Short mmCIF file of C-alpha atoms in Angstrom, two decimals:
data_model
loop_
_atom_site.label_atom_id
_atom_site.label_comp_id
_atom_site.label_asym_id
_atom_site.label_seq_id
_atom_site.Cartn_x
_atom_site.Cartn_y
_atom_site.Cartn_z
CA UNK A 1 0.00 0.00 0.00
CA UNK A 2 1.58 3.69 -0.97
CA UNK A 3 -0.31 6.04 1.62
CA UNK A 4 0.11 9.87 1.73
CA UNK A 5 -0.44 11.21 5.10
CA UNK A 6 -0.85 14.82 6.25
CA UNK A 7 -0.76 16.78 9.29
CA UNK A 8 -1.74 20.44 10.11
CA UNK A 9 -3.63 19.79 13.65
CA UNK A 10 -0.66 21.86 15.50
CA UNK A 11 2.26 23.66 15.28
CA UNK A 12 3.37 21.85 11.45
CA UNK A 13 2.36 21.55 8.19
CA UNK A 14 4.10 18.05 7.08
CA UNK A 15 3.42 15.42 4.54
CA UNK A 16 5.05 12.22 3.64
CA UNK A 17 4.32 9.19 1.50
CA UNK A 18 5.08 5.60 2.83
CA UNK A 19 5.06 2.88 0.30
CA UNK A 20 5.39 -0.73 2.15
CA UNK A 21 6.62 -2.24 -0.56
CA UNK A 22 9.46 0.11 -2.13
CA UNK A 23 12.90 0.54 -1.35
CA UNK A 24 13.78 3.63 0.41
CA UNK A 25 14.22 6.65 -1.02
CA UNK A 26 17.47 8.48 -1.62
CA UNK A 27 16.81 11.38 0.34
CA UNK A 28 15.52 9.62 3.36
CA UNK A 29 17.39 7.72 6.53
CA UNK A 30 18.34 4.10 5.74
CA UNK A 31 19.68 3.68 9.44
CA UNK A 32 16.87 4.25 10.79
CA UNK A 33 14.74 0.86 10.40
CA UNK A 34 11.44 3.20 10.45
CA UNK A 35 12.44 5.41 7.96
CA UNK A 36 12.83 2.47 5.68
CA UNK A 37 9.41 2.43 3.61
CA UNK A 38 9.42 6.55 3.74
CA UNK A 39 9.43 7.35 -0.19
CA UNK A 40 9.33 11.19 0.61
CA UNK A 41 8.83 13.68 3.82
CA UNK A 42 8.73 17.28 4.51
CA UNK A 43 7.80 18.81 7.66
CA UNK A 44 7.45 22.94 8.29
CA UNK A 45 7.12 24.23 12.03
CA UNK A 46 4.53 26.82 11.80
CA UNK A 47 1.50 28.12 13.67
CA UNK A 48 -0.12 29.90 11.47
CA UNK A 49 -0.33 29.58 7.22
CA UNK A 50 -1.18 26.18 6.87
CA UNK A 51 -3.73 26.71 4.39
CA UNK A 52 -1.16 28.60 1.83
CA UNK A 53 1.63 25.80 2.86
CA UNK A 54 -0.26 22.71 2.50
CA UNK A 55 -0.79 22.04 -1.14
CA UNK A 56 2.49 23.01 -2.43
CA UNK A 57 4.18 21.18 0.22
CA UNK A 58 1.97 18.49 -0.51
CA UNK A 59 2.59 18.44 -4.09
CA UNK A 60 6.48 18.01 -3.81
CA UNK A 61 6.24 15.08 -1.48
CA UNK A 62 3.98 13.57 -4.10
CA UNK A 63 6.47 14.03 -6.95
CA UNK A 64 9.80 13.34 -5.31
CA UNK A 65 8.03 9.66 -4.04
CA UNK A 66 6.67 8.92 -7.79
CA UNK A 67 10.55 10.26 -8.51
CA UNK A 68 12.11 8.02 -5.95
CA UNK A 69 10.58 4.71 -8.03
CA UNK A 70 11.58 6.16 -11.25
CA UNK A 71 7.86 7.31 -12.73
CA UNK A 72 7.02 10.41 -13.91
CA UNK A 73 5.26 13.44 -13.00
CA UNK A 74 2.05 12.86 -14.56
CA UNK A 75 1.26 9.76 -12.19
CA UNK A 76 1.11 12.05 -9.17
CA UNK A 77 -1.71 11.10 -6.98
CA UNK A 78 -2.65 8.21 -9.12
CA UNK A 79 0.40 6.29 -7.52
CA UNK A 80 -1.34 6.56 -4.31
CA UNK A 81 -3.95 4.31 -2.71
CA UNK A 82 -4.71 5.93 0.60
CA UNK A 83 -4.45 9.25 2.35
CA UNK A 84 -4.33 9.69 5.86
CA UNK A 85 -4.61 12.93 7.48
CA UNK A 86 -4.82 13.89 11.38
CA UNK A 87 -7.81 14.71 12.84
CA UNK A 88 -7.61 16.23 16.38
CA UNK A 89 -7.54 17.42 18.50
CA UNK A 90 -5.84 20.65 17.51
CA UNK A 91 -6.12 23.99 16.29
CA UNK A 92 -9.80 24.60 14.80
CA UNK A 93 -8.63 25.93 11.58
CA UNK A 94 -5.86 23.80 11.08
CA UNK A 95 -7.77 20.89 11.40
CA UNK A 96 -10.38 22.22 8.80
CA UNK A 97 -7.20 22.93 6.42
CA UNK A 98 -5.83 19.33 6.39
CA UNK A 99 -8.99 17.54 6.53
CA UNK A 100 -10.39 19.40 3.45
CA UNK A 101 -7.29 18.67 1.43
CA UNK A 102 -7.34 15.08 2.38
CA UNK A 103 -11.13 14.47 1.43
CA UNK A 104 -10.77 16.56 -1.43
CA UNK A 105 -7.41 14.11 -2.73
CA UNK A 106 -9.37 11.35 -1.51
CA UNK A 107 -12.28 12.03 -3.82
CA UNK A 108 -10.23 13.10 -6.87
CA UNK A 109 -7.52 9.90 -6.79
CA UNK A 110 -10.74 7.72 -5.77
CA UNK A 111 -9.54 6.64 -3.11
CA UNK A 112 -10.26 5.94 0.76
CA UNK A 113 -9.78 8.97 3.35
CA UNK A 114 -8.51 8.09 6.96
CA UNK A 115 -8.86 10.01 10.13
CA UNK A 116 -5.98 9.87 12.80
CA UNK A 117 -6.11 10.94 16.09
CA UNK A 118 -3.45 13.45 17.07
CA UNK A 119 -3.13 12.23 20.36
CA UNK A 120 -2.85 8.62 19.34
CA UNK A 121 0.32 9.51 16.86
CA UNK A 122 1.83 10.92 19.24
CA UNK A 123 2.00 8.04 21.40
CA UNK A 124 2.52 5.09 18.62
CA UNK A 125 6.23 5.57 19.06
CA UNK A 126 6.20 4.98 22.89
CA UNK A 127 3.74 2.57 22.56
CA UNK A 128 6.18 0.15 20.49
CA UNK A 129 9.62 1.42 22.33
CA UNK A 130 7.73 1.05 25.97
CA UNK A 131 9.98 0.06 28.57
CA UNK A 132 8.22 -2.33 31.08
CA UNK A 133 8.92 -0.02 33.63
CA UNK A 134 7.07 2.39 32.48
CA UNK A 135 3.72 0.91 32.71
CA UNK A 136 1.77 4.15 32.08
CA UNK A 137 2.54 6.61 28.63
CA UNK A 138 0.09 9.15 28.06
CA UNK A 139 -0.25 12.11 25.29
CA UNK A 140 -0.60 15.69 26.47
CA UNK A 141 -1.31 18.46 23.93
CA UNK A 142 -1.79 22.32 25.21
CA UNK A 143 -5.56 23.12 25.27
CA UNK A 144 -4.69 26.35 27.39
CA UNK A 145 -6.16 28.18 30.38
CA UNK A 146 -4.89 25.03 32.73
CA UNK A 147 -6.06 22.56 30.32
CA UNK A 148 -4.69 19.69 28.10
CA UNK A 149 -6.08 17.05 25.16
CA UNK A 150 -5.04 13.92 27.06
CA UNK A 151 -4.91 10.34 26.28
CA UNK A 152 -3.23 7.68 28.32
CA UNK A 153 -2.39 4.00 27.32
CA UNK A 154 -0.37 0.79 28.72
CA UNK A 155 2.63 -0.56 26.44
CA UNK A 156 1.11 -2.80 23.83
CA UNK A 157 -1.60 -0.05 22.95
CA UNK A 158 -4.64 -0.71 25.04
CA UNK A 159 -6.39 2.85 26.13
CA UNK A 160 -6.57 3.41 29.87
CA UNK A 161 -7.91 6.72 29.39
CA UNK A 162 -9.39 7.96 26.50
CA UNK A 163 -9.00 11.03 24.51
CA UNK A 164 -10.39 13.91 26.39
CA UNK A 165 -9.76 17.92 27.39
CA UNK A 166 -8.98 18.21 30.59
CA UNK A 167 -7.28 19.92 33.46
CA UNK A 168 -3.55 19.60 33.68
CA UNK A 169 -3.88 18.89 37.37
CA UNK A 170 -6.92 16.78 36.81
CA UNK A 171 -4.89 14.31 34.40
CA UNK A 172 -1.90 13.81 36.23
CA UNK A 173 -4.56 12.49 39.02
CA UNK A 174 -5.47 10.08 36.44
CA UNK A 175 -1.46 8.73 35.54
CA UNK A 176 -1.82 6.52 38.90
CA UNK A 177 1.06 6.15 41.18
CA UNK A 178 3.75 4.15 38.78
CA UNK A 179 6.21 5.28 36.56
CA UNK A 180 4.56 7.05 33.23
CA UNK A 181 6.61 8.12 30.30
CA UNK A 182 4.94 11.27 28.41
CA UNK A 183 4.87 12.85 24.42
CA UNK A 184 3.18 15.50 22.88
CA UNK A 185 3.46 19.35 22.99
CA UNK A 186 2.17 19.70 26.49
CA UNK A 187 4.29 16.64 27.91
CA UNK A 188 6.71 19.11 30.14
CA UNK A 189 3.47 20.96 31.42
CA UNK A 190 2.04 17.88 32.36
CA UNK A 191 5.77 15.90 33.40
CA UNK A 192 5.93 19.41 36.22
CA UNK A 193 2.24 18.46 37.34
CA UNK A 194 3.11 14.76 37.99
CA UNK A 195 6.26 15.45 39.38
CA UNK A 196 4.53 17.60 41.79
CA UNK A 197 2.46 15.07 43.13
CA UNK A 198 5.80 12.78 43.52
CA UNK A 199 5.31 10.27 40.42
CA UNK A 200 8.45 8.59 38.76
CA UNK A 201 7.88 10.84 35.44
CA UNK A 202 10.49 10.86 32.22
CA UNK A 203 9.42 12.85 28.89
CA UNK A 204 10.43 11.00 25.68
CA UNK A 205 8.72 13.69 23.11
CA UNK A 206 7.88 17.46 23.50
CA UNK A 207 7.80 18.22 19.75
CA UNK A 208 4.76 20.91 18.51
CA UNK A 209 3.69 17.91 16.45
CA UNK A 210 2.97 14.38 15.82
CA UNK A 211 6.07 12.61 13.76
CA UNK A 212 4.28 12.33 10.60
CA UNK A 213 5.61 8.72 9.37
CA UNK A 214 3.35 7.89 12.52
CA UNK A 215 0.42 9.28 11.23
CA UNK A 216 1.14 7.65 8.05
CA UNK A 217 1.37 4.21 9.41
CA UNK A 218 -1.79 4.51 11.75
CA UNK A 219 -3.83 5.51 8.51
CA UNK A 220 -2.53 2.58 6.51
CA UNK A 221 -3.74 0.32 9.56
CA UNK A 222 -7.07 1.89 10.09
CA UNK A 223 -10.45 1.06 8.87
CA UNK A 224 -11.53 2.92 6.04
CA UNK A 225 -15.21 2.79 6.87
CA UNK A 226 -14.71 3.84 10.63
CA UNK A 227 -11.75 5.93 10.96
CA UNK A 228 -13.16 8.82 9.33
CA UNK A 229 -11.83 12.28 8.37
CA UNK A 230 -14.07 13.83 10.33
CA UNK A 231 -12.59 16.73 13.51
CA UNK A 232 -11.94 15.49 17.26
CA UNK A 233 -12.78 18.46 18.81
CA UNK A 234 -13.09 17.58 22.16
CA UNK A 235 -14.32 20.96 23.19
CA UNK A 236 -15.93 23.72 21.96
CA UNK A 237 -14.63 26.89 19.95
CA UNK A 238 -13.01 29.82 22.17
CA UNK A 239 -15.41 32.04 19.76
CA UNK A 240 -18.58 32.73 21.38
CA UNK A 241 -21.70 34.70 19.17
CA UNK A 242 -22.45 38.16 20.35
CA UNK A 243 -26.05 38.00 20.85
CA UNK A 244 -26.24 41.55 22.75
CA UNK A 245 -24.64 42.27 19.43
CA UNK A 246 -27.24 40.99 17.39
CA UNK A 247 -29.22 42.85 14.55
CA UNK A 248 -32.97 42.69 14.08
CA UNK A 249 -33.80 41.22 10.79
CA UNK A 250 -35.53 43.05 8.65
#
């Protein structure tokens, strides 16, 4: 399967196509054993512009992984046969951004869309590199005004708390009284929390986003009738309507 995943829930705008089947390409890591089935990748850090970054970044990923296995320009998005794209929770607009460019790809390649949870990519990699003595990892992403998108697991994937926005204080109640090894962009904000309340508490992963190879491989192994590309919100928008504001019609 060649997927093409996207993410622009949070602080990136990044792309890559896997291909489980091809070599690697040139311009990608052959050390490391993950990076092996990468045909093309390209990541910005950015918090604002993903809707004017997205499709040209998008584009070149597409070309140099048709490039990588010798084709030609013209086969583009016909090479691919799934794309993947995160689906919160995250910022409100960028969510809006990636998930209209995936459906839209989706429907012109004819081809199945995927959701992906942004808190679940964020803890595949500590989910397969777990260390037994770490029996609790859990996601934290920065919801502001005290609050977090948290998800917590056990090593071998099963969900011990589910995706949710919550209090930072509230969650680290909720990491138990073991070890627990933390990702995502809120993992120090939560790590100082748990620490506080005296829990054994390492951070693996603090980047602004999801590695996107993850959120490749979760949308190759997801359903395509249930994993939709539909937003996680997981709260409601910050924008309120004025209604002392309101006009009379006329």
């Amino acid at each position: 399967m060649r997927i093409l995943a996207i993410d622009t829930a949070l602080g990136a705008c990044a792309a890559c196509v896997i291909d489980t089947q091809a070599p690697p390409a040139d311009d990608v890591s052959t050390t490391d054993p993950f990076s092996r089935d990468v045909l093309a990748i390209e990541s910005l850090l950015i918090d604002r512009g993903h809707a004017e970054a997205l499709l040209p970044l998008v584009e070149r990923v597409v070309a140099r992984s048709v490039a990588s296995q010798g084709g030609t320009a013209q086969e583009g998005f016909a090479a691919l046969d799934r794309v993947a794209v995160t689906i919160g929770p995250g910022s409100f607009t960028g969510l809006r951004v990636g998930i209209a460019a995936a459906r839209a790809i989706g429907l012109a390649a004819d081809i199945p869309a995927v959701g992906v949870s942004t808190l679940a990519a964020c803890l595949a990699p500590l989910v397969l590199t777990a260390d037994p003595r770490q029996p609790v990892l859990a996601a934290a992403i920065d919801a502001r005004h005290g609050a977090i998108y948290f998800q917590a697991s056990v090593p071998g994937g099963r969900v011990i708390v589910p995706a949710r926005h919550i209090s930072i204080r509230e969650a680290a109640r909720l990491l138990g009284t073991g070890a627990v090894t933390l990702a995502g962009p809120a993992a120090e904000l939560l790590a100082a929390e748990a620490k506080a309340v005296g829990l054994d508490t390492r951070v693996a992963d603090s980047a602004p986003a999801p590695d996107i190879r993850w959120v490749a491989r979760l949308g190759m192994a997801a359903d395509a009738r249930t994993a939709l590309p539909q937003p996680l919100y997981l709260r409601g928008a910050d924008a309120k309507p004025q209604d002392k504001a309101r006009l009379p019609r006329q």
